[in-house]
Coordinates of C-alpha atoms and ligand atoms in Angstrom, one line a residue:
M6 CA 149.7 104.9 95.9
N7 CA 146.9 104.7 98.1
E8 CA 143.4 103.4 97.4
E9 CA 142.0 106.7 97.9
D10 CA 144.2 108.2 94.9
K11 CA 144.0 104.7 92.7
K12 CA 140.1 105.1 92.3
D13 CA 140.5 108.0 90.2
K14 CA 143.2 106.2 88.0
Q15 CA 140.8 103.6 86.5
D16 CA 137.9 104.1 84.6
T17 CA 134.6 103.5 85.9
P18 CA 133.4 100.1 85.4
G19 CA 130.2 100.1 83.6
K20 CA 127.3 98.1 85.3
E21 CA 123.8 96.6 84.9
R22 CA 121.5 98.0 87.4
G23 CA 118.3 98.6 85.2
K24 CA 117.3 102.1 84.5
T25 CA 120.4 104.7 85.3
I26 CA 120.1 108.1 85.3
G27 CA 123.3 109.8 84.1
R28 CA 125.4 112.8 85.5
R29 CA 123.9 114.8 82.8
D30 CA 120.1 113.6 83.5
I31 CA 120.6 114.9 86.8
L32 CA 122.5 118.1 86.2
Q33 CA 119.6 118.5 83.5
G34 CA 117.1 118.0 86.2
L35 CA 118.9 120.1 88.6
S36 CA 119.4 122.9 86.3
S37 CA 115.3 123.5 86.6
V38 CA 116.0 124.1 90.4
P39 CA 116.5 128.0 91.0
V40 CA 120.3 129.0 91.5
L41 CA 120.1 128.2 94.9
G42 CA 118.0 125.2 94.4
L43 CA 121.1 122.7 94.8
F44 CA 120.4 123.5 98.3
G45 CA 116.7 124.4 98.0
Y46 CA 114.7 121.6 99.2
A47 CA 113.4 120.9 103.0
V48 CA 116.3 119.6 105.0
K49 CA 118.2 123.0 104.2
K50 CA 115.6 124.6 104.9
Q51 CA 115.7 123.1 108.6
T52 CA 119.2 123.8 109.5
D53 CA 121.3 126.6 110.5
Y54 CA 124.1 124.4 108.9
E55 CA 123.2 125.0 105.6
N56 CA 121.9 128.5 106.4
A57 CA 125.3 129.6 107.2
R58 CA 126.6 127.9 104.1
L59 CA 124.5 130.0 102.0
E60 CA 125.5 133.3 104.2
S61 CA 129.1 132.2 103.8
K62 CA 130.9 135.4 103.7
T63 CA 133.5 133.9 101.4
T64 CA 132.5 134.3 97.6
A65 CA 130.9 131.4 96.1
M66 CA 130.6 132.7 92.4
A67 CA 133.1 135.3 90.7
P68 CA 131.1 138.0 89.0
A69 CA 130.7 137.2 85.2
G70 CA 133.8 137.9 83.5
K71 CA 135.4 137.5 80.0
I72 CA 137.1 134.5 81.0
S73 CA 136.8 131.9 78.4
D74 CA 140.3 129.9 79.2
I75 CA 141.6 129.4 82.3
N76 CA 145.5 129.7 83.0
V77 CA 145.8 126.8 85.6
A78 CA 149.0 125.7 87.7
L79 CA 149.0 122.8 89.6
L80 CA 150.9 123.2 92.7
G81 CA 151.8 119.8 93.9
G82 CA 152.1 117.0 91.5
G83 CA 151.9 113.5 93.5
D84 CA 149.6 110.8 93.7
Q85 CA 146.3 113.5 94.2
G86 CA 147.9 116.1 91.7
E87 CA 148.2 114.0 88.6
V88 CA 144.5 112.3 89.9
L89 CA 143.4 115.7 89.5
L90 CA 145.4 116.3 86.7
N91 CA 143.8 113.8 84.7
S92 CA 140.4 114.9 85.6
M93 CA 141.4 118.4 84.2
L94 CA 142.7 117.0 81.4
K95 CA 138.6 116.0 80.3
I96 CA 137.7 119.9 81.3
P97 CA 137.7 122.0 78.1
G98 CA 138.8 125.6 78.4
L99 CA 141.8 125.0 80.6
R100 CA 145.1 126.1 79.7
F101 CA 147.9 124.6 82.1
R102 CA 151.0 127.0 82.6
A103 CA 152.7 125.5 85.2
I104 CA 153.6 122.8 87.9
C105 CA 155.0 123.4 91.0
D106 CA 156.5 120.7 92.8
I107 CA 159.5 120.3 95.4
W108 CA 160.4 116.7 93.5
T109 CA 161.9 118.7 90.8
E110 CA 164.1 115.3 89.3
Y111 CA 160.7 112.9 89.7
N112 CA 157.0 114.4 90.1
Q113 CA 157.6 117.6 88.7
K114 CA 159.4 116.3 85.6
R115 CA 156.8 113.9 85.0
L116 CA 153.7 116.1 85.0
V117 CA 155.4 118.8 83.3
N118 CA 156.4 116.5 80.2
R119 CA 153.3 114.9 80.2
L120 CA 151.4 118.1 79.7
K121 CA 154.1 119.0 76.9
K122 CA 152.8 116.1 75.1
Y123 CA 149.2 117.6 75.3
N124 CA 151.0 120.5 73.6
F125 CA 150.8 122.8 76.7
E126 CA 153.3 125.7 77.2
V127 CA 154.2 124.6 80.9
N128 CA 156.8 125.6 83.1
G129 CA 158.2 123.6 85.9
Y130 CA 159.0 125.9 89.3
E131 CA 160.2 124.2 92.9
D132 CA 159.1 127.3 94.7
Y133 CA 155.7 128.3 94.7
Q134 CA 156.7 132.2 95.3
E135 CA 158.7 132.0 92.3
M136 CA 155.6 130.6 90.3
L137 CA 153.3 132.9 91.5
D138 CA 156.1 136.0 90.8
K139 CA 156.7 134.8 87.3
E140 CA 153.3 133.4 85.9
K141 CA 151.5 136.7 85.9
D142 CA 148.7 135.3 83.8
L143 CA 147.6 132.6 86.2
D144 CA 143.7 132.6 87.2
A145 CA 143.8 129.8 89.4
V146 CA 145.9 127.3 91.3
V147 CA 144.9 123.6 92.3
I148 CA 146.7 122.7 95.4
A149 CA 147.8 119.0 96.4
T150 CA 150.8 119.4 98.8
P151 CA 150.7 117.9 102.1
D152 CA 148.4 118.9 104.4
F153 CA 150.8 121.0 106.5
W154 CA 151.6 123.3 103.4
H155 CA 147.9 124.0 102.5
A156 CA 147.3 127.0 104.4
R157 CA 150.6 128.5 103.4
H158 CA 150.1 127.9 99.7
A159 CA 146.5 128.8 99.7
V160 CA 146.8 132.3 101.4
D161 CA 149.3 133.0 99.3
C162 CA 147.9 132.3 96.1
L163 CA 144.6 134.2 97.1
R164 CA 146.9 137.1 97.9
A165 CA 148.3 137.1 94.4
G166 CA 145.0 137.4 93.3
K167 CA 144.2 133.6 92.0
H168 CA 141.5 131.2 92.9
V169 CA 142.2 128.2 94.8
Y170 CA 140.9 124.6 94.9
C171 CA 142.7 123.5 97.6
E172 CA 142.6 119.7 98.5
K173 CA 141.0 118.5 101.7
E174 CA 142.2 117.9 104.7
M175 CA 141.8 121.9 104.5
S176 CA 144.8 122.4 106.9
N177 CA 146.3 120.5 109.8
T178 CA 145.6 123.2 112.2
L179 CA 142.8 125.4 113.1
E180 CA 144.5 128.4 112.9
G181 CA 145.9 127.3 109.4
A182 CA 142.0 126.8 108.0
K183 CA 141.0 129.6 109.7
S184 CA 143.8 132.0 108.1
M185 CA 142.5 130.4 104.8
V186 CA 138.7 131.3 105.3
L187 CA 139.7 134.9 106.5
T188 CA 142.1 135.2 103.3
A189 CA 139.8 133.9 100.7
R190 CA 136.9 137.0 102.5
E191 CA 139.6 139.6 102.4
T192 CA 140.6 138.9 98.7
G193 CA 137.2 138.0 97.6
K194 CA 138.8 135.3 95.1
L195 CA 137.1 131.7 95.3
L196 CA 138.5 128.9 97.6
Q197 CA 136.9 125.4 96.9
I198 CA 138.1 122.6 99.1
G199 CA 138.6 119.0 97.9
H200 CA 135.7 117.2 99.4
Q201 CA 134.7 116.2 96.1
R202 CA 131.6 114.0 97.1
R203 CA 130.1 117.5 97.4
S204 CA 129.8 117.7 94.0
N205 CA 128.9 113.8 93.0
P206 CA 125.5 113.9 91.5
R207 CA 124.7 110.8 93.4
Y208 CA 125.3 112.4 96.7
L209 CA 123.5 115.6 95.3
H210 CA 120.6 113.4 94.2
C211 CA 120.5 111.3 97.8
Y212 CA 120.6 114.8 99.9
E213 CA 118.0 116.6 97.6
K214 CA 115.6 114.5 96.3
L215 CA 115.8 111.3 98.5
L216 CA 116.3 113.1 102.1
G217 CA 115.0 116.3 101.2
E218 CA 112.1 116.3 98.9
A219 CA 110.6 113.1 99.2
R220 CA 112.0 112.6 103.2
L221 CA 112.2 108.9 102.7
L222 CA 114.4 108.1 105.5
G223 CA 111.9 110.0 108.1
R224 CA 113.7 111.1 111.2
I225 CA 117.5 109.8 110.9
V226 CA 118.6 108.9 114.3
T227 CA 121.9 107.1 113.8
A228 CA 124.6 107.0 111.1
H229 CA 127.6 105.3 110.7
G230 CA 130.4 104.8 108.2
Q231 CA 133.7 103.5 107.7
W232 CA 136.8 103.1 105.8
N233 CA 138.8 99.6 105.4
R234 CA 141.8 99.7 103.9
S235 CA 144.4 96.6 103.7
V236 CA 147.9 96.6 105.3
K237 CA 150.0 98.2 102.8
P238 CA 154.0 98.9 103.3
D239 CA 155.3 102.6 103.5
N240 CA 155.7 104.2 100.4
G241 CA 159.2 104.1 98.7
W242 CA 161.0 106.2 96.2
P243 CA 163.7 105.5 93.3
Q244 CA 166.8 105.7 95.0
R245 CA 168.2 107.7 92.1
Y246 CA 165.5 110.3 92.4
A247 CA 166.2 111.0 96.3
I248 CA 166.0 114.7 97.0
P249 CA 169.0 116.1 98.7
D250 CA 168.5 116.7 102.4
D251 CA 169.2 120.5 102.2
R252 CA 165.9 120.8 100.0
L253 CA 163.9 118.3 102.2
K254 CA 165.0 120.3 105.5
K255 CA 164.1 123.5 104.0
Y256 CA 160.0 122.4 103.0
G257 CA 159.7 120.9 106.5
F258 CA 160.7 117.2 105.8
S259 CA 163.2 115.6 107.9
S260 CA 164.0 112.3 105.4
M261 CA 162.7 110.9 102.3
Q262 CA 160.7 108.4 104.4
Q263 CA 158.9 111.6 106.0
F264 CA 158.8 113.1 102.7
R265 CA 157.1 110.2 101.2
N266 CA 154.5 108.9 104.3
W267 CA 154.3 112.9 105.7
R268 CA 150.5 111.4 106.6
W269 CA 151.6 109.3 109.5
Y270 CA 153.6 112.1 111.1
K271 CA 152.5 114.4 113.5
G272 CA 152.7 118.0 112.3
L273 CA 152.4 117.2 108.9
G274 CA 149.0 115.3 108.3
G275 CA 146.4 113.6 110.8
G276 CA 146.6 110.2 110.0
P277 CA 143.7 108.1 108.4
I278 CA 141.2 109.5 110.5
V279 CA 141.8 112.9 109.1
D280 CA 143.1 111.5 105.5
L281 CA 140.1 109.1 105.0
G282 CA 137.7 110.0 107.6
S283 CA 137.4 113.8 106.8
H284 CA 135.5 112.8 103.4
Q285 CA 132.8 110.9 105.4
I286 CA 132.8 112.9 108.4
D287 CA 131.7 115.8 106.0
I288 CA 128.9 113.8 104.8
F289 CA 127.6 113.4 108.3
N290 CA 127.2 117.0 109.1
W291 CA 125.9 117.5 105.3
Y292 CA 123.1 114.8 105.6
L293 CA 122.3 115.6 109.2
G294 CA 121.9 119.1 108.4
A295 CA 124.2 119.8 111.7
S296 CA 127.7 120.4 113.1
P297 CA 128.1 117.9 116.0
S298 CA 127.7 118.7 120.2
H299 CA 130.1 116.5 121.2
V300 CA 132.6 113.6 120.2
I301 CA 134.2 110.6 121.8
A302 CA 136.7 108.3 120.4
S303 CA 139.3 105.6 120.8
G304 CA 142.6 105.0 118.7
G305 CA 146.0 104.0 118.7
T306 CA 148.9 102.9 116.4
D307 CA 148.2 99.4 117.4
Y308 CA 149.7 97.7 114.2
Y309 CA 152.3 99.5 112.8
D310 CA 155.6 101.0 114.1
P311 CA 155.1 103.8 116.1
A312 CA 158.4 105.3 115.2
S313 CA 157.2 105.9 111.6
H314 CA 153.6 106.3 112.3
E315 CA 152.8 108.7 115.2
W316 CA 149.2 108.9 113.8
Y317 CA 146.8 106.5 114.8
D318 CA 146.2 103.5 112.8
T319 CA 143.1 102.1 114.0
V320 CA 140.4 105.1 115.2
M321 CA 136.4 104.2 116.2
A322 CA 134.6 107.6 116.9
I323 CA 130.8 108.7 118.1
Y324 CA 129.5 111.9 117.3
E325 CA 126.3 113.3 119.1
F326 CA 124.3 115.4 116.6
Q327 CA 121.6 118.0 117.9
T328 CA 119.6 118.2 114.7
P329 CA 116.7 120.0 113.7
A330 CA 114.5 117.2 114.2
G331 CA 116.1 115.4 117.0
K332 CA 119.1 114.1 118.7
A333 CA 121.2 111.9 116.4
R334 CA 124.5 109.8 116.8
A335 CA 127.2 108.7 114.0
Y336 CA 130.1 106.0 114.6
Y337 CA 132.9 106.4 112.2
K338 CA 135.4 104.1 112.1
T339 CA 139.1 103.8 110.0
Q340 CA 140.9 100.7 110.3
T341 CA 144.3 100.1 107.8
T342 CA 144.8 96.4 108.6
N343 CA 142.2 94.7 106.7
G344 CA 140.2 96.0 103.6
S345 CA 137.3 93.9 103.9
Q346 CA 134.0 95.8 103.4
G347 CA 135.3 98.9 102.2
Y348 CA 134.1 102.3 102.7
F349 CA 130.8 103.5 102.6
E350 CA 128.3 105.7 104.9
T351 CA 124.7 104.7 106.4
F352 CA 121.9 106.9 107.7
M353 CA 119.1 105.2 109.4
G354 CA 116.1 106.8 109.9
D355 CA 112.7 105.7 111.3
Q356 CA 111.5 105.2 107.5
G357 CA 114.5 103.9 105.8
T358 CA 118.1 103.5 105.5
L359 CA 120.4 104.9 103.1
V360 CA 123.7 103.2 102.2
I361 CA 126.1 105.3 100.0
S362 CA 129.7 105.5 98.9
E363 CA 131.9 107.5 96.4
S364 CA 133.1 103.8 95.0
E365 CA 131.3 102.9 92.2
A366 CA 132.4 99.4 92.6
S367 CA 130.5 98.6 96.0
Y368 CA 127.5 100.2 97.7
S369 CA 127.3 102.9 95.5
G370 CA 123.6 104.0 96.8
S371 CA 120.8 101.7 98.3
I372 CA 117.7 102.6 100.2
Y373 CA 115.6 100.4 102.2
R374 CA 112.3 100.9 103.4
E375 CA 110.9 100.2 106.7
I376 CA 107.7 98.2 106.7
S377 CA 105.8 100.7 108.4
A378 CA 106.7 103.4 106.6
P379 CA 104.5 104.8 103.9
A380 CA 104.6 103.1 100.4
W381 CA 107.4 104.4 98.1
D382 CA 105.7 103.8 94.7
E383 CA 105.4 107.7 93.8
W384 CA 109.5 107.8 94.1
V385 CA 109.9 104.9 91.9
R386 CA 107.5 106.0 89.2
K387 CA 109.4 109.7 89.0
G388 CA 112.7 107.6 88.8
Y389 CA 114.3 108.6 92.2
I390 CA 114.8 105.4 93.2
A391 CA 114.6 102.2 91.3
A392 CA 111.8 99.3 91.9
P393 CA 112.7 96.7 94.7
K394 CA 114.6 94.0 95.0
E395 CA 112.6 91.4 96.5
Q396 CA 114.4 89.6 99.2
A397 CA 115.4 86.2 98.8
V398 CA 112.5 83.9 100.8
K399 CA 113.9 81.2 102.7
S400 CA 110.8 79.3 103.0
E401 CA 112.3 75.8 101.6
D402 CA 115.1 75.9 103.9
T403 CA 113.7 73.4 106.7
R404 CA 116.8 74.0 108.8
V405 CA 116.2 77.9 109.4
V406 CA 114.0 79.0 112.4
L407 CA 113.1 82.8 112.4
D408 CA 112.0 84.3 115.9
V409 CA 109.0 86.0 115.6
R410 CA 110.0 88.9 117.0
E411 CA 112.9 89.5 114.2
S412 CA 112.3 92.0 111.9
V413 CA 111.4 91.3 108.2
S414 CA 114.5 92.6 106.1
P415 CA 113.2 95.6 104.2
D416 CA 113.7 95.7 100.5
E417 CA 116.4 97.1 98.8
H418 CA 116.0 99.7 96.2
R419 CA 119.0 101.0 94.3
V420 CA 119.9 104.6 94.2
P421 CA 119.8 105.1 90.1
V422 CA 122.8 107.8 89.7
E423 CA 125.8 106.8 88.6
L424 CA 129.1 108.9 88.0
T425 CA 130.7 107.8 84.9
D426 CA 133.0 110.5 85.3
P427 CA 136.4 110.2 87.4
Y428 CA 135.3 110.8 90.8
H429 CA 137.0 114.5 91.4
K430 CA 135.8 115.9 87.9
P431 CA 132.4 117.1 88.9
H432 CA 134.2 119.1 92.1
L433 CA 136.5 120.4 89.8
E434 CA 133.7 121.3 87.2
N435 CA 132.1 123.3 89.7
F436 CA 135.2 125.2 90.9
F437 CA 135.7 126.5 87.2
N438 CA 132.3 127.0 86.4
A439 CA 132.4 129.1 89.8
I440 CA 135.2 131.0 88.3
R441 CA 133.3 131.8 85.0
G442 CA 130.5 133.5 87.2
A443 CA 128.2 130.1 86.1
A444 CA 128.0 128.3 89.3
T445 CA 128.3 128.6 93.1
L446 CA 131.2 126.4 95.0
N447 CA 129.9 123.4 96.5
C448 CA 132.4 123.5 99.1
P449 CA 133.4 126.9 99.9
A450 CA 135.7 127.8 102.6
E451 CA 133.3 128.1 105.6
V452 CA 132.1 124.4 104.8
G453 CA 135.5 123.3 104.5
Y454 CA 136.4 124.7 108.0
E455 CA 133.2 123.2 109.8
T456 CA 134.6 119.9 108.2
A457 CA 138.4 120.5 109.5
V458 CA 136.7 121.4 113.2
T459 CA 134.6 118.3 113.2
V460 CA 137.3 115.8 112.1
L461 CA 140.3 117.4 113.8
K462 CA 138.6 117.3 117.3
V463 CA 138.6 113.3 116.9
N464 CA 142.5 112.9 117.5
E465 CA 142.1 115.7 120.4
A466 CA 139.7 113.4 122.1
I467 CA 141.9 110.4 121.6
E468 CA 144.4 112.3 123.4
A469 CA 142.5 113.5 126.0
N470 CA 140.6 110.2 126.9
Q471 CA 137.7 112.4 127.3
R472 CA 134.3 113.0 125.5
L473 CA 134.8 116.3 124.1
A474 CA 132.1 119.1 123.4
F475 CA 132.2 121.3 120.6
N476 CA 131.4 124.8 121.5
P477 CA 128.7 126.0 118.5
E478 CA 130.9 128.9 118.0
E479 CA 134.0 126.7 117.0
F480 CA 132.3 126.4 113.8
R481 CA 131.8 129.8 112.9
I482 CA 134.2 132.6 111.8
Ligands
NAD512 N1 140.2 114.3 97.6 C1 140.8 113.0 97.7 O1 140.1 112.3 97.5 C2 142.4 112.9 97.8 C3 142.8 112.0 97.5 C4 144.3 111.8 98.0 C5 145.2 112.9 98.7 N2 144.6 114.1 98.9 C6 144.9 115.1 99.6 O2 146.1 115.6 98.5 C7 147.0 116.1 99.2 C8 148.1 115.4 98.5 O3 148.4 114.2 98.8 P1 149.1 112.8 97.9 O4 148.3 111.8 98.3 O5 149.4 113.6 96.4 O6 150.9 113.0 98.5 P2 152.1 112.9 97.7 O7 152.9 112.7 98.8 O8 151.9 111.9 96.9 O9 152.0 114.1 96.7 C9 152.5 115.5 97.5 C10 153.5 116.5 96.4 O10 153.7 117.5 96.8 C11 155.1 117.9 96.4 N3 155.1 118.8 97.6 C12 155.5 118.9 99.0 N4 155.8 119.9 99.5 C13 155.8 120.7 98.5 C14 155.8 122.2 98.9 N5 156.1 122.9 99.7 N6 155.5 122.9 97.3 C15 155.5 122.1 96.1 N7 155.4 120.4 96.1 C16 155.4 120.4 97.4 C17 155.7 116.6 96.9 O11 157.1 116.6 95.8 C18 154.9 115.9 96.2 O12 154.9 115.2 94.7 C19 146.8 116.0 100.5 O13 146.5 117.0 101.0 C20 146.0 114.7 100.3 O14 145.3 114.6 101.9 C21 142.7 114.1 98.4

């Protein structure tokens, strides 16, 4: 199990952080905002990007129907499938009907047995077509198969009349991602892409209140993000549960080694930049309110065996954005050989800096005011940010000589929003609420597509060894 998966398996640690606004408070706060209010503040108004989202031609909310319990199948019951299932088991009104997984003797069996313990009458399938043929009552399919299966799975489920929640990366190819958008439009069914930060109350609070309403960062000129992960051995498998070769081949895998480590193989996944980076590069696009104009990148398989790690283990990429407020540059690094300093995103404007992470354990959210910026007392009073934690003054330390030209470090204000649910639960709730006609999707197909275009270009830029331009039309379908 990788770090990305592990985080949802653990309970979120409680923390002392002064005043804490819970998820419920935020959602209550947001409920006073009109339906489009989730996207209704100044940042959105300025941007073509969000306008595109609002004009999204795929369905973002099902017509209010009679659905009470929603019949759900999970397609792909590996590490992430289980993480999603754990979250879904905490959501009322879901009736699990089927688990489809080609690893019948292990993952499928485990999850079917688990659901039976919760008294669900659930069937196991190896072949998703058979599942779609037999499970006529399904309302929704949640897809957590390897990336190269997403397009086929999502398109066929949508065509069978199901609403679909599909994990990121939407697809490992743009043709695949495009077919998903077009099929969602054609069928009128919901397609939510699994960029779960889009429904995380802390990310929404920062986007709407801090960057939007209060405009605390001023003009954002740079951003950076990273996901640092320690060296880890390849995924193994219990030998007695190995999948026979003919079944592996039928589903596109050359061996158990490849089946268990598909992320590293060309044609199956996209490597860490796609696997991990897509979450955070998606936030660049969202918070900057734009799609990038150019990307330059360097990467390689510098550490692992390239025979079993075809995609790059280390990548550094720089995007250029033409935002409504002006030029911005965003740097992203993913490294898989050292986990120090973990994962987070930073946005730096002429009035402040925001550091945010999905991780509740580190950097979850802090904002720093530039000393030249207007006071933030009003936002502290309103509870948008916590009162500042004063920087320690080292005046008694006579060994330290500060250069007079050095900027004084700004005070840290915590972002007072914690997610006390599993990380994926709000995004799944958003999907199921949209099926009930009670919410609009936070990451509909068009948004997932724009992120896929942004992220997949990094691998292209590394291969081309060139600064590549995005044509604005590339982001639209
Ligand atoms: N949103 C997140 O935070 C997050 C985290 C981890 C993974 N993911 C995404 O979830 C997806 C799954 O990743 P994972 O880590 O669980 O991988 P995994 O290899 O652990 O699990 C994949 C599962 O799919 C099954 N499978 C493979 N091909 C299939 C097919 N054709 N039909 C049915 N079942 C099939 C496998 O048997 C396995 O059980 C990926 O797209 C990944 O990018 C998202």
